XYZ file of N, CA and C in Angstrom:
789
model
N 103.948 -11.412 -42.980
C 102.716 -10.763 -43.539
C 101.607 -10.907 -42.416
N 101.361 -12.094 -41.925
C 100.243 -12.328 -40.899
C 100.658 -11.804 -39.566
N 101.981 -11.855 -39.293
C 102.500 -11.363 -38.007
C 102.256 -9.857 -37.955
N 102.589 -9.224 -39.098
C 102.366 -7.690 -39.120
C 100.881 -7.373 -39.005
N 100.019 -8.175 -39.737
C 98.565 -7.889 -39.649
C 97.990 -8.042 -38.230
N 98.451 -9.117 -37.541
C 98.085 -9.328 -36.186
C 98.491 -8.408 -35.172
N 99.553 -7.719 -35.442
C 100.079 -6.688 -34.559
C 99.251 -5.521 -34.494
N 98.247 -5.310 -35.401
C 97.301 -4.249 -35.335
C 96.028 -4.588 -34.791
N 95.859 -5.824 -34.308
C 94.585 -6.172 -33.521
C 94.386 -5.208 -32.367
N 93.131 -4.674 -32.317
C 92.813 -3.708 -31.386
C 92.940 -2.276 -31.800
N 93.447 -2.048 -33.037
C 93.653 -0.724 -33.543
C 92.215 -0.255 -33.818
N 92.019 1.159 -33.626
C 90.640 1.761 -33.857
C 90.889 3.042 -34.754
N 90.025 3.204 -35.711
C 89.999 4.406 -36.601
C 89.578 5.623 -35.777
N 89.918 6.835 -36.398
C 89.446 8.105 -35.768
C 88.120 8.484 -36.457
N 87.852 9.798 -36.162
C 86.560 10.279 -36.772
C 86.627 10.305 -38.291
N 85.466 10.055 -38.929
C 85.377 10.226 -40.353
C 86.299 9.270 -41.097
N 86.433 7.987 -40.613
C 87.207 6.957 -41.212
C 88.702 7.239 -41.331
N 89.180 8.299 -40.484
C 90.625 8.474 -40.540
C 91.342 7.256 -39.942
N 92.341 6.779 -40.749
C 93.142 5.640 -40.361
C 94.473 5.629 -40.922
N 95.370 4.905 -40.266
C 96.757 4.897 -40.678
C 97.043 4.116 -41.926
N 96.194 3.160 -42.348
C 96.416 2.339 -43.483
C 96.154 3.104 -44.816
N 95.043 3.696 -44.876
C 94.733 4.519 -46.049
C 95.836 5.658 -46.192
N 96.167 6.296 -45.010
C 97.233 7.265 -45.118
C 98.580 6.701 -45.630
N 98.954 5.496 -45.219
C 100.201 4.848 -45.629
C 100.191 4.583 -47.113
N 99.001 4.438 -47.706
C 98.970 4.093 -49.193
C 98.736 5.366 -49.877
N 98.785 6.523 -49.213
C 98.571 7.815 -49.948
C 97.086 8.043 -50.401
N 96.143 7.506 -49.683
C 94.752 7.673 -50.019
C 94.074 8.392 -48.917
N 92.821 9.023 -49.224
C 92.158 9.711 -48.224
C 91.437 8.853 -47.265
N 90.887 9.501 -46.157
C 90.085 8.664 -45.235
C 88.965 8.110 -46.023
N 88.707 6.721 -45.883
C 87.753 5.992 -46.689
C 87.429 4.752 -46.126
N 86.562 3.942 -46.547
C 86.357 2.560 -46.097
C 87.696 1.808 -46.455
N 88.243 1.073 -45.377
C 89.696 0.963 -45.432
C 90.029 -0.535 -45.274
N 89.108 -1.540 -45.537
C 89.472 -2.872 -45.360
C 90.495 -3.323 -46.347
N 90.332 -2.945 -47.613
C 91.343 -3.181 -48.624
C 92.694 -2.465 -48.428
N 92.598 -1.204 -47.953
C 93.809 -0.443 -47.643
C 94.579 -1.098 -46.535
N 93.823 -1.723 -45.526
C 94.580 -2.458 -44.516
C 95.502 -3.569 -45.096
N 94.891 -4.356 -46.001
C 95.685 -5.436 -46.638
C 96.878 -4.895 -47.291
N 96.588 -3.884 -48.239
C 97.703 -3.232 -49.032
C 98.848 -2.676 -48.094
N 98.386 -2.079 -47.039
C 99.396 -1.369 -46.207
C 100.266 -2.402 -45.457
N 99.599 -3.435 -44.951
C 100.221 -4.548 -44.235
C 101.204 -5.219 -45.249
N 100.798 -5.445 -46.454
C 101.653 -6.032 -47.478
C 102.885 -5.158 -47.725
N 102.792 -3.828 -47.790
C 103.886 -2.971 -47.993
C 104.787 -2.975 -46.832
N 104.176 -2.918 -45.565
C 105.099 -2.853 -44.450
C 105.871 -4.001 -44.215
N 105.294 -5.260 -44.553
C 105.945 -6.568 -44.340
C 106.809 -6.986 -45.472
N 107.002 -6.187 -46.495
C 107.807 -6.596 -47.610
C 107.144 -7.470 -48.526
N 105.795 -7.356 -48.616
C 105.038 -8.211 -49.466
C 104.292 -7.403 -50.584
N 104.634 -6.124 -50.783
C 104.148 -5.333 -51.872
C 104.324 -6.056 -53.156
N 103.339 -6.117 -54.079
C 103.436 -6.808 -55.290
C 102.794 -8.213 -55.175
N 102.598 -8.714 -54.014
C 101.974 -10.050 -53.812
C 100.615 -9.960 -53.510
N 100.131 -8.615 -53.069
C 98.803 -8.334 -52.950
C 98.495 -6.995 -53.712
N 97.249 -6.884 -54.106
C 97.010 -5.570 -54.979
C 96.911 -4.334 -54.117
N 97.444 -3.269 -54.657
C 97.460 -1.965 -54.096
C 96.228 -1.313 -54.473
N 95.160 -1.462 -53.823
C 93.888 -0.930 -54.180
C 92.991 -0.646 -52.944
N 92.096 0.277 -52.979
C 91.032 0.390 -51.905
C 89.781 -0.292 -52.279
N 89.704 -0.999 -53.381
C 88.493 -1.613 -53.926
C 88.599 -3.133 -53.754
N 87.681 -3.714 -53.134
C 87.651 -5.168 -52.994
C 87.362 -5.856 -54.372
N 86.510 -5.163 -55.229
C 86.300 -5.788 -56.598
C 87.436 -5.686 -57.385
N 88.304 -4.665 -57.294
C 89.518 -4.557 -58.058
C 90.559 -5.586 -57.571
N 90.583 -5.805 -56.140
C 91.463 -6.808 -55.662
C 91.118 -8.187 -56.201
N 89.831 -8.560 -56.299
C 89.347 -9.773 -56.781
C 89.823 -9.979 -58.255
N 89.538 -8.896 -59.079
C 90.017 -9.015 -60.497
C 91.430 -9.163 -60.649
N 92.222 -8.482 -59.713
C 93.729 -8.520 -59.698
C 94.122 -9.977 -59.588
N 93.685 -10.643 -58.606
C 94.036 -12.081 -58.439
C 93.486 -13.018 -59.566
N 92.327 -12.673 -60.020
C 91.736 -13.490 -61.175
C 92.545 -13.416 -62.447
N 93.045 -12.220 -62.727
C 93.838 -12.035 -63.942
C 95.192 -12.828 -63.868
N 95.651 -13.074 -62.630
C 96.912 -13.740 -62.420
C 96.734 -15.308 -62.217
N 95.460 -15.705 -62.382
C 95.246 -17.125 -62.084
C 95.359 -17.615 -60.727
N 95.107 -16.666 -59.714
C 95.404 -16.987 -58.419
C 94.136 -16.718 -57.516
N 92.959 -16.853 -58.085
C 91.772 -16.762 -57.401
C 91.197 -18.132 -57.201
N 90.733 -18.364 -55.950
C 90.219 -19.780 -55.638
C 88.907 -19.685 -54.857
N 88.243 -20.749 -54.817
C 87.077 -20.896 -54.043
C 87.372 -21.560 -52.605
N 88.611 -21.903 -52.505
C 89.100 -22.560 -51.231
C 90.178 -21.668 -50.459
N 90.065 -21.801 -49.190
C 90.957 -20.820 -48.299
C 92.423 -21.384 -48.486
N 93.283 -20.385 -48.173
C 94.647 -20.654 -48.011
C 95.206 -19.725 -46.934
N 96.207 -20.120 -46.213
C 96.870 -19.406 -45.140
C 97.521 -18.132 -45.700
N 97.040 -16.962 -45.333
C 97.611 -15.680 -45.834
C 96.875 -15.246 -47.066
N 95.948 -15.890 -47.586
C 95.130 -15.526 -48.660
C 94.286 -14.272 -48.307
N 93.952 -13.426 -49.355
C 93.039 -12.306 -49.180
C 91.672 -12.801 -49.515
N 90.872 -12.947 -48.461
C 89.483 -13.421 -48.559
C 88.668 -12.231 -49.072
N 87.706 -12.490 -49.946
C 86.882 -11.338 -50.610
C 85.393 -11.814 -50.267
N 84.750 -10.840 -49.629
C 83.339 -11.074 -49.191
C 82.359 -10.277 -50.094
N 81.159 -10.925 -50.267
C 80.159 -10.216 -51.020
C 79.390 -11.052 -51.958
N 78.119 -11.079 -52.000
C 77.351 -11.945 -52.877
C 77.166 -11.280 -54.300
N 76.995 -12.128 -55.276
C 76.867 -11.533 -56.698
C 75.739 -10.565 -56.816
N 74.646 -10.718 -55.977
C 73.564 -9.784 -56.106
C 73.726 -8.605 -55.097
N 74.749 -8.595 -54.383
C 75.080 -7.408 -53.464
C 75.421 -6.162 -54.166
N 75.359 -5.048 -53.415
C 75.559 -3.761 -54.139
C 76.987 -3.564 -54.766
N 77.925 -4.350 -54.385
C 79.258 -4.198 -54.966
C 79.700 -5.398 -55.802
N 78.741 -6.359 -55.909
C 78.990 -7.508 -56.780
C 79.844 -8.546 -56.067
N 80.100 -9.681 -56.697
C 80.901 -10.782 -56.043
C 82.172 -10.382 -55.572
N 82.418 -10.657 -54.174
C 83.621 -10.314 -53.538
C 83.940 -8.854 -53.370
N 82.983 -8.007 -53.639
C 83.261 -6.585 -53.625
C 82.869 -5.746 -52.316
N 82.502 -6.486 -51.345
C 81.986 -5.787 -50.226
C 83.026 -5.640 -49.037
N 83.795 -6.558 -48.770
C 84.702 -6.529 -47.678
C 85.852 -7.524 -47.902
N 86.957 -7.375 -47.213
C 88.102 -8.260 -47.371
C 88.944 -8.293 -46.000
N 89.812 -9.287 -46.070
C 90.705 -9.415 -44.901
C 91.805 -10.581 -45.274
N 92.437 -11.054 -44.286
C 93.500 -12.095 -44.465
C 93.245 -13.282 -43.648
N 93.398 -14.512 -44.272
C 93.043 -15.768 -43.607
C 94.248 -16.198 -42.678
N 93.883 -16.345 -41.417
C 94.805 -16.854 -40.451
C 94.748 -18.321 -40.188
N 93.499 -18.956 -40.477
C 93.287 -20.367 -40.243
C 92.045 -20.771 -40.817
N 91.922 -22.037 -41.109
C 90.658 -22.556 -41.536
C 90.365 -24.030 -41.068
N 89.120 -24.393 -40.982
C 88.818 -25.821 -40.809
C 87.804 -26.154 -41.979
N 87.254 -27.376 -41.909
C 86.364 -27.842 -42.835
C 85.129 -26.864 -42.934
N 84.826 -26.223 -41.838
C 83.559 -25.484 -41.638
C 83.717 -23.930 -41.592
N 84.924 -23.484 -41.144
C 85.108 -22.090 -40.831
C 86.470 -21.488 -41.295
N 86.510 -20.160 -41.436
C 87.769 -19.418 -41.654
C 87.949 -18.468 -40.514
N 89.068 -18.252 -40.090
C 89.441 -17.139 -39.097
C 90.273 -16.156 -39.846
N 89.844 -14.924 -39.670
C 90.386 -13.849 -40.537
C 90.770 -12.653 -39.595
N 91.847 -11.921 -39.996
C 92.150 -10.627 -39.481
C 91.840 -9.649 -40.552
N 91.079 -8.569 -40.110
C 90.571 -7.643 -41.118
C 90.478 -6.201 -40.528
N 90.618 -5.226 -41.336
C 90.436 -3.840 -40.964
C 89.022 -3.360 -41.285
N 88.668 -2.253 -40.719
C 87.248 -1.607 -40.920
C 86.211 -2.540 -40.664
N 86.341 -3.267 -39.547
C 85.295 -4.286 -39.253
C 84.993 -4.064 -37.778
N 84.292 -5.005 -37.045
C 83.865 -4.872 -35.609
C 83.671 -6.302 -35.129
N 83.375 -6.286 -33.841
C 83.053 -7.560 -33.290
C 81.615 -7.749 -32.748
N 80.781 -6.875 -33.213
C 79.342 -6.917 -32.811
C 78.289 -7.162 -33.875
N 78.812 -7.549 -35.095
C 77.900 -7.883 -36.106
C 77.234 -6.775 -36.885
N 77.590 -5.543 -36.460
C 76.959 -4.442 -37.206
C 77.725 -4.138 -38.509
N 77.063 -3.261 -39.315
C 77.744 -2.964 -40.598
C 78.762 -1.870 -40.570
N 78.903 -1.333 -39.321
C 79.788 -0.112 -39.171
C 81.103 -0.547 -38.608
N 82.072 -0.670 -39.454
C 83.408 -1.114 -38.989
C 84.126 -0.033 -38.296
N 85.002 -0.278 -37.265
C 85.748 0.742 -36.581
C 87.141 0.409 -36.206
N 87.602 -0.771 -36.540
C 88.946 -1.244 -36.194
C 89.463 -2.433 -36.871
N 90.499 -3.068 -36.285
C 91.080 -4.287 -36.714
C 90.702 -5.361 -35.752
N 89.991 -6.395 -36.262
C 89.603 -7.537 -35.453
C 89.921 -8.865 -36.063
N 89.913 -9.862 -35.098
C 89.906 -11.266 -35.542
C 88.466 -11.753 -35.563
N 88.078 -12.335 -36.857
C 86.731 -12.777 -36.960
C 86.677 -14.184 -37.502
N 85.586 -14.876 -37.145
C 85.387 -16.256 -37.745
C 84.150 -16.320 -38.522
N 84.300 -16.899 -39.749
C 83.108 -16.958 -40.538
C 82.861 -18.390 -40.996
N 81.651 -18.704 -41.383
C 81.355 -19.987 -41.987
C 81.943 -20.144 -43.394
N 82.720 -21.058 -43.669
C 83.393 -21.233 -45.014
C 82.390 -21.240 -46.065
N 81.297 -21.872 -45.943
C 80.285 -22.136 -47.063
C 79.178 -21.076 -47.043
N 79.377 -19.983 -46.329
C 78.519 -18.853 -46.418
C 78.559 -18.178 -47.810
N 77.390 -17.802 -48.331
C 77.414 -17.184 -49.638
C 78.076 -15.824 -49.600
N 78.176 -15.247 -48.444
C 79.030 -14.045 -48.123
C 80.407 -14.140 -48.480
N 81.007 -15.384 -48.259
C 82.449 -15.693 -48.551
C 82.385 -16.010 -50.015
N 83.031 -15.107 -50.752
C 83.025 -15.293 -52.244
C 84.218 -16.099 -52.763
N 85.405 -15.618 -52.416
C 86.688 -16.256 -52.964
C 87.818 -15.786 -52.210
N 88.957 -16.330 -52.666
C 90.237 -16.165 -51.935
C 91.280 -15.817 -53.001
N 91.995 -14.707 -52.785
C 93.162 -14.392 -53.689
C 94.417 -14.950 -53.024
N 95.199 -15.713 -53.881
C 96.394 -16.368 -53.324
C 97.571 -15.500 -53.602
N 98.389 -15.061 -52.562
C 99.661 -14.425 -52.734
C 100.733 -15.358 -53.290
N 101.710 -14.786 -54.012
C 102.749 -15.568 -54.564
C 103.938 -15.655 -53.634
N 103.774 -16.225 -52.460
C 104.934 -16.254 -51.559
C 106.037 -17.156 -52.073
N 107.232 -16.660 -52.051
C 108.376 -17.502 -52.520
C 108.639 -18.800 -51.714
N 108.229 -18.799 -50.527
C 108.343 -19.993 -49.780
C 107.295 -21.044 -49.830
N 106.235 -20.640 -50.711
C 105.148 -21.551 -50.927
C 103.896 -21.173 -50.296
N 102.952 -22.079 -50.448
C 101.492 -21.745 -49.992
C 100.881 -22.997 -49.306
N 100.044 -22.675 -48.354
C 99.278 -23.746 -47.703
C 97.767 -23.511 -48.051
N 97.162 -24.452 -48.707
C 95.827 -24.305 -49.247
C 94.899 -25.542 -49.162
N 93.641 -25.240 -49.115
C 92.672 -26.359 -49.127
C 92.114 -26.730 -50.547
N 92.686 -26.030 -51.647
C 92.257 -26.192 -52.956
C 92.828 -27.476 -53.551
N 92.053 -28.473 -53.862
C 92.609 -29.695 -54.434
C 93.187 -29.500 -55.850
N 92.760 -28.543 -56.505
C 93.251 -28.299 -57.823
C 94.738 -27.829 -57.733
N 95.148 -27.245 -56.656
C 96.551 -26.810 -56.432
C 97.416 -27.901 -55.871
N 96.877 -28.916 -55.602
C 97.639 -30.001 -55.003
C 98.682 -30.513 -56.018
N 99.976 -30.650 -55.613
C 101.011 -31.109 -56.563
C 101.721 -30.020 -57.130
N 101.243 -28.665 -57.079
C 102.037 -27.622 -57.571
C 103.313 -27.423 -56.765
N 104.308 -26.882 -57.471
C 105.553 -26.516 -56.801
C 105.260 -25.556 -55.677
N 105.920 -25.974 -54.401
C 105.776 -25.064 -53.314
C 104.469 -25.080 -52.550
N 103.530 -25.946 -52.982
C 102.164 -25.949 -52.367
C 102.131 -27.083 -51.396
N 101.575 -26.724 -50.149
C 101.198 -27.770 -49.184
C 99.671 -27.840 -49.173
N 99.165 -29.092 -49.344
C 97.702 -29.253 -49.431
C 97.258 -29.752 -47.999
N 96.389 -28.960 -47.404
C 95.726 -29.272 -46.195
C 94.269 -29.086 -46.439
N 93.552 -30.190 -46.798
C 92.191 -30.122 -47.216
C 91.137 -29.772 -46.184
N 91.502 -30.119 -44.907
C 90.405 -29.944 -43.894
C 90.757 -28.852 -42.851
N 92.010 -28.626 -42.485
C 92.287 -27.592 -41.554
C 93.783 -27.199 -41.662
N 94.016 -25.900 -41.347
C 95.415 -25.446 -41.375
C 95.511 -24.077 -40.569
N 96.646 -23.729 -40.110
C 96.859 -22.423 -39.453
C 98.254 -21.932 -39.775
N 98.703 -20.904 -39.188
C 100.024 -20.339 -39.473
C 101.145 -21.293 -39.076
N 100.917 -22.195 -38.193
C 101.940 -23.085 -37.864
C 102.267 -24.126 -38.981
N 101.322 -24.197 -39.974
C 101.604 -25.085 -41.042
C 102.402 -24.409 -42.228
N 102.672 -23.166 -42.176
C 103.371 -22.484 -43.219
C 104.832 -22.871 -43.192
N 105.429 -22.959 -44.386
C 106.901 -23.294 -44.449
C 107.649 -22.092 -43.968
N 108.922 -22.341 -43.518
C 109.691 -21.270 -43.085
C 110.075 -20.302 -44.194
N 110.063 -19.037 -43.960
C 110.411 -18.012 -44.891
C 111.812 -18.297 -45.415
N 111.880 -18.062 -46.687
C 113.204 -18.080 -47.379
C 114.097 -17.080 -46.807
N 115.355 -17.366 -46.515
C 116.394 -16.458 -45.969
C 117.151 -15.812 -47.202
N 117.108 -14.535 -47.490
C 117.776 -13.978 -48.617
C 119.295 -14.327 -48.474
N 119.895 -14.796 -49.623
C 121.282 -15.109 -49.613
C 122.043 -14.179 -50.479
N 123.371 -14.243 -50.345
C 124.163 -13.479 -51.178
C 124.716 -14.286 -52.416
N 124.801 -13.596 -53.522
C 125.119 -14.222 -54.782
C 126.253 -13.449 -55.391
N 127.061 -14.084 -56.247
C 128.137 -13.324 -57.032
C 127.799 -13.473 -58.412
N 127.721 -12.311 -59.053
C 127.503 -12.222 -60.552
C 128.475 -11.350 -61.191
N 129.223 -11.889 -62.166
C 130.296 -11.177 -62.871
C 131.314 -10.725 -61.856
N 131.597 -11.546 -60.856
C 132.670 -11.297 -59.924
C 132.301 -10.263 -58.870
N 131.001 -9.861 -58.813
C 130.644 -8.886 -57.778
C 129.444 -9.419 -56.885
N 129.496 -9.155 -55.525
C 128.524 -9.782 -54.645
C 127.262 -8.883 -54.598
N 126.093 -9.570 -54.566
C 124.743 -8.896 -54.370
C 124.065 -9.658 -53.359
N 123.260 -8.895 -52.547
C 122.484 -9.518 -51.462
C 122.967 -8.969 -50.105
N 122.275 -9.577 -49.019
C 122.745 -9.077 -47.677
C 124.202 -9.169 -47.407
N 124.857 -8.091 -46.923
C 126.242 -8.055 -46.627
C 127.008 -7.626 -47.783
N 126.575 -7.419 -48.937
C 127.363 -6.991 -50.180
C 127.591 -5.419 -49.963
N 128.742 -5.102 -50.339
C 129.162 -3.657 -50.222
C 129.917 -3.369 -51.489
N 129.726 -2.136 -52.011
C 130.440 -1.642 -53.177
C 129.711 -0.580 -53.987
N 130.479 0.110 -54.770
C 129.744 1.079 -55.667
C 128.784 0.476 -56.634
N 128.901 -0.867 -56.962
C 128.071 -1.464 -57.794
C 126.668 -1.640 -57.230
N 126.562 -1.644 -55.899
C 125.243 -1.697 -55.217
C 124.544 -0.428 -55.381
N 125.288 0.789 -55.305
C 124.715 2.036 -55.506
C 124.197 2.140 -56.936
N 124.990 1.668 -57.928
C 124.689 1.629 -59.274
C 123.370 0.796 -59.489
N 123.317 -0.325 -58.918
C 122.150 -1.078 -58.940
C 120.865 -0.356 -58.430
N 121.005 0.233 -57.322
C 119.874 0.967 -56.841
C 119.427 2.113 -57.676
N 120.327 2.795 -58.388
C 119.943 3.832 -59.305
C 119.189 3.285 -60.504
N 119.609 2.108 -60.958
C 118.982 1.473 -62.118
C 117.549 1.077 -61.676
N 117.404 0.664 -60.505
C 116.015 0.210 -59.907
C 115.090 1.486 -59.746
N 115.623 2.634 -59.361
C 114.900 3.785 -59.408
C 114.503 4.151 -60.722
N 115.411 4.061 -61.691
C 115.085 4.427 -63.110
C 113.963 3.481 -63.661
N 113.997 2.284 -63.154
C 113.061 1.272 -63.593
C 111.551 1.514 -62.910
N 111.530 2.455 -61.982
C 110.358 2.679 -61.331
C 110.034 1.649 -60.183
N 111.076 1.102 -59.604
C 110.935 0.030 -58.611
C 111.499 0.370 -57.271
N 111.547 1.633 -56.969
C 112.266 2.020 -55.757
C 111.398 1.830 -54.514
N 112.066 1.267 -53.513
C 111.493 1.198 -52.161
C 112.553 1.924 -51.176
N 113.227 2.854 -51.760
C 114.218 3.607 -50.918
C 113.578 4.810 -50.220
N 113.788 4.989 -48.979
C 113.404 6.235 -48.337
C 114.438 7.191 -48.336
N 115.668 6.861 -48.565
C 116.845 7.687 -48.884
C 117.441 7.113 -50.160
N 118.330 7.862 -50.685
C 118.982 7.499 -52.009
C 119.662 6.106 -51.886
N 119.895 5.334 -52.977
C 120.595 4.207 -52.948
C 122.032 4.393 -52.464
N 122.472 3.427 -51.805
C 123.926 3.493 -51.240
C 124.729 2.244 -51.503
N 126.046 2.271 -50.936
C 126.815 1.156 -51.323
C 126.722 -0.081 -50.440
N 125.924 -0.085 -49.503
C 125.704 -1.213 -48.578
C 124.314 -1.806 -48.849
N 124.294 -3.026 -49.154
C 123.037 -3.647 -49.448
C 122.170 -3.740 -48.197
N 120.843 -3.305 -48.321
C 119.991 -3.272 -47.195
C 118.567 -3.693 -47.609
N 117.694 -3.831 -46.710
C 116.293 -4.272 -46.962
C 115.631 -3.543 -48.113
N 115.863 -2.230 -48.329
C 115.302 -1.433 -49.421
C 115.807 -2.033 -50.728
N 117.057 -2.535 -50.765
C 117.575 -2.968 -52.055
C 116.858 -4.319 -52.394
N 116.672 -5.150 -51.300
C 115.937 -6.438 -51.533
C 114.442 -6.172 -52.028
N 113.845 -5.205 -51.471
C 112.495 -5.008 -51.779
C 112.379 -4.292 -53.198
N 113.369 -3.423 -53.452
C 113.379 -2.721 -54.825
C 113.635 -3.790 -55.862
N 114.612 -4.681 -55.624
C 114.847 -5.632 -56.760
C 113.780 -6.661 -56.847
N 113.099 -6.967 -55.721
C 111.919 -7.917 -55.829
C 110.764 -7.311 -56.625
N 110.608 -5.887 -56.449
C 109.564 -5.236 -57.255
C 110.009 -5.345 -58.722
N 111.242 -5.163 -59.059
C 111.713 -5.289 -60.439
C 111.421 -6.717 -61.062
N 111.801 -7.771 -60.125
C 111.555 -9.179 -60.658
C 110.014 -9.264 -60.876
N 109.135 -8.819 -60.078
C 107.695 -8.934 -60.330
C 107.339 -8.210 -61.556
N 107.927 -7.026 -61.755
C 107.615 -6.182 -62.939
C 107.985 -6.903 -64.294
N 108.944 -7.794 -64.332
C 109.265 -8.388 -65.552
C 108.572 -9.821 -65.637
N 107.755 -10.107 -64.650
C 106.940 -11.288 -64.804
C 107.520 -12.514 -64.079
N 108.528 -12.346 -63.249
C 109.016 -13.432 -62.477
C 108.183 -13.536 -61.164
N 108.030 -14.799 -60.693
C 107.283 -15.063 -59.525
C 108.000 -16.142 -58.600
N 107.400 -16.362 -57.449
C 107.787 -17.384 -56.524
C 109.243 -17.167 -56.167
N 110.033 -18.255 -56.228
C 111.502 -18.220 -55.747
C 112.255 -17.263 -56.782
N 111.735 -17.064 -57.955
C 112.481 -16.111 -58.849
C 112.152 -14.592 -58.537
N 111.332 -14.357 -57.560
C 111.047 -12.996 -57.136
C 111.309 -12.778 -55.672
N 112.580 -13.214 -55.205
C 112.906 -13.195 -53.765
C 113.727 -11.927 -53.404
N 113.926 -11.044 -54.312
C 114.693 -9.821 -54.068
C 116.109 -9.933 -54.230
N 116.657 -11.050 -54.624
C 118.067 -11.285 -54.862
C 118.247 -11.476 -56.377
N 119.262 -10.720 -56.943
C 119.425 -10.797 -58.456
C 119.806 -12.174 -58.874
N 119.303 -12.545 -60.077
C 119.883 -13.650 -60.801
C 120.603 -13.001 -62.030
N 121.450 -13.747 -62.567
C 122.235 -13.222 -63.799
C 121.301 -12.679 -64.888
N 120.276 -13.518 -65.274
C 119.437 -12.982 -66.338
C 118.743 -11.745 -65.971
N 118.256 -11.658 -64.768
C 117.544 -10.410 -64.265
C 118.521 -9.228 -64.199
N 119.621 -9.390 -63.632
C 120.607 -8.357 -63.536
C 120.994 -7.782 -64.911
N 121.241 -8.672 -65.859
C 121.756 -8.236 -67.134
C 120.634 -7.532 -67.929
N 119.405 -8.011 -67.670
C 118.272 -7.274 -68.278
C 118.117 -5.928 -67.742
N 118.217 -5.751 -66.467
C 118.133 -4.381 -65.805
C 119.279 -3.527 -66.365
N 120.537 -4.054 -66.491
C 121.624 -3.214 -66.953
C 121.342 -2.811 -68.437
N 120.841 -3.716 -69.196
C 120.614 -3.460 -70.636
C 119.482 -2.349 -70.747
N 118.518 -2.393 -69.947
C 117.328 -1.498 -70.150
C 117.563 -0.154 -69.465
N 118.271 -0.118 -68.376
C 118.430 1.050 -67.608
C 119.815 1.482 -67.253
N 120.789 0.761 -67.686
C 122.132 1.185 -67.404
C 122.623 2.534 -67.914
N 122.019 2.927 -69.016
C 122.347 4.198 -69.607
C 121.482 5.378 -69.268
N 120.620 5.127 -68.176
C 119.702 6.181 -67.724
C 120.194 6.669 -66.281
N 121.416 6.229 -65.794
C 121.769 6.785 -64.488
C 123.118 7.599 -64.639
C-alpha cells in the first residue's frame, strides 16, 4: 500500500483538478485527496480496507462505524485532518497516509496537497505535521491481514498488533502474508491452482458482486481471483487473516450455497 502511494510522489494534477486517481475511481475531476487513498488502495490490492469515497468526512465515519478510528497514528493509517469548527467538520478537510511517526510528528504521503503551505493542492507530496496539532483529527486503521503497527495504547495486546508508542516507520511493519494454496473437497484453490472449478468460483464471485476481473474468470488462479475472493470475505464480515483472498471451507461453502445456482 505505502510503496504504491510513494511511487506517485512528484505527480501533478492537470487543469481543473484533472487527475488519474479520481478517474481511476470513476469520479469526475474534483478535490482528490480521498480519491488518492482509495485509488492507491485499489491498485495495491487493498480495496475494502480503506473507504471508496471522495469525502474525508465519509471516510472518517467509515472507520468509526467499524471501530477502527483512533486518536493515535499507525503506519499505513488514513490520517484525517480538520477541526470540529472547520467548514467540513472534524476530520473532513484533508486526508493522506501515515508513513512514519514520532512522539511529536507524523510523516504523511498525500494527494491534492503542496509543499509551500498554501491551500491550493497540486500534486502528491510527502509532508510532516505536528502530531498534537488540532488540525490532525484522527486516524483510520486499515485491517491488514499481517497486522498493524500503532501508537494507540488501547490496541496494545490485540492480535496482530505491534505497539510502538513513541516512534515507528515502514521498516517496523510485519512482512506481508504470502497467499498459500489450500485444498477443499479435494480441489486446490489459491496461487498455482488450475481447473474448471476455478472458473466456476470466479463466476460465483461475479454473481456475488465481488468481481475484480478485467477479463472473464478463467481456469488458472490469478491475482484477480485473490482480490475477488478477498472482497467476498470482507462482504460477509470476515477480517484480518480471514480476509486474505484464499478460501476457507466455511467461506467457500457459503458462496456455493448462496450463488452456485446463479451461474
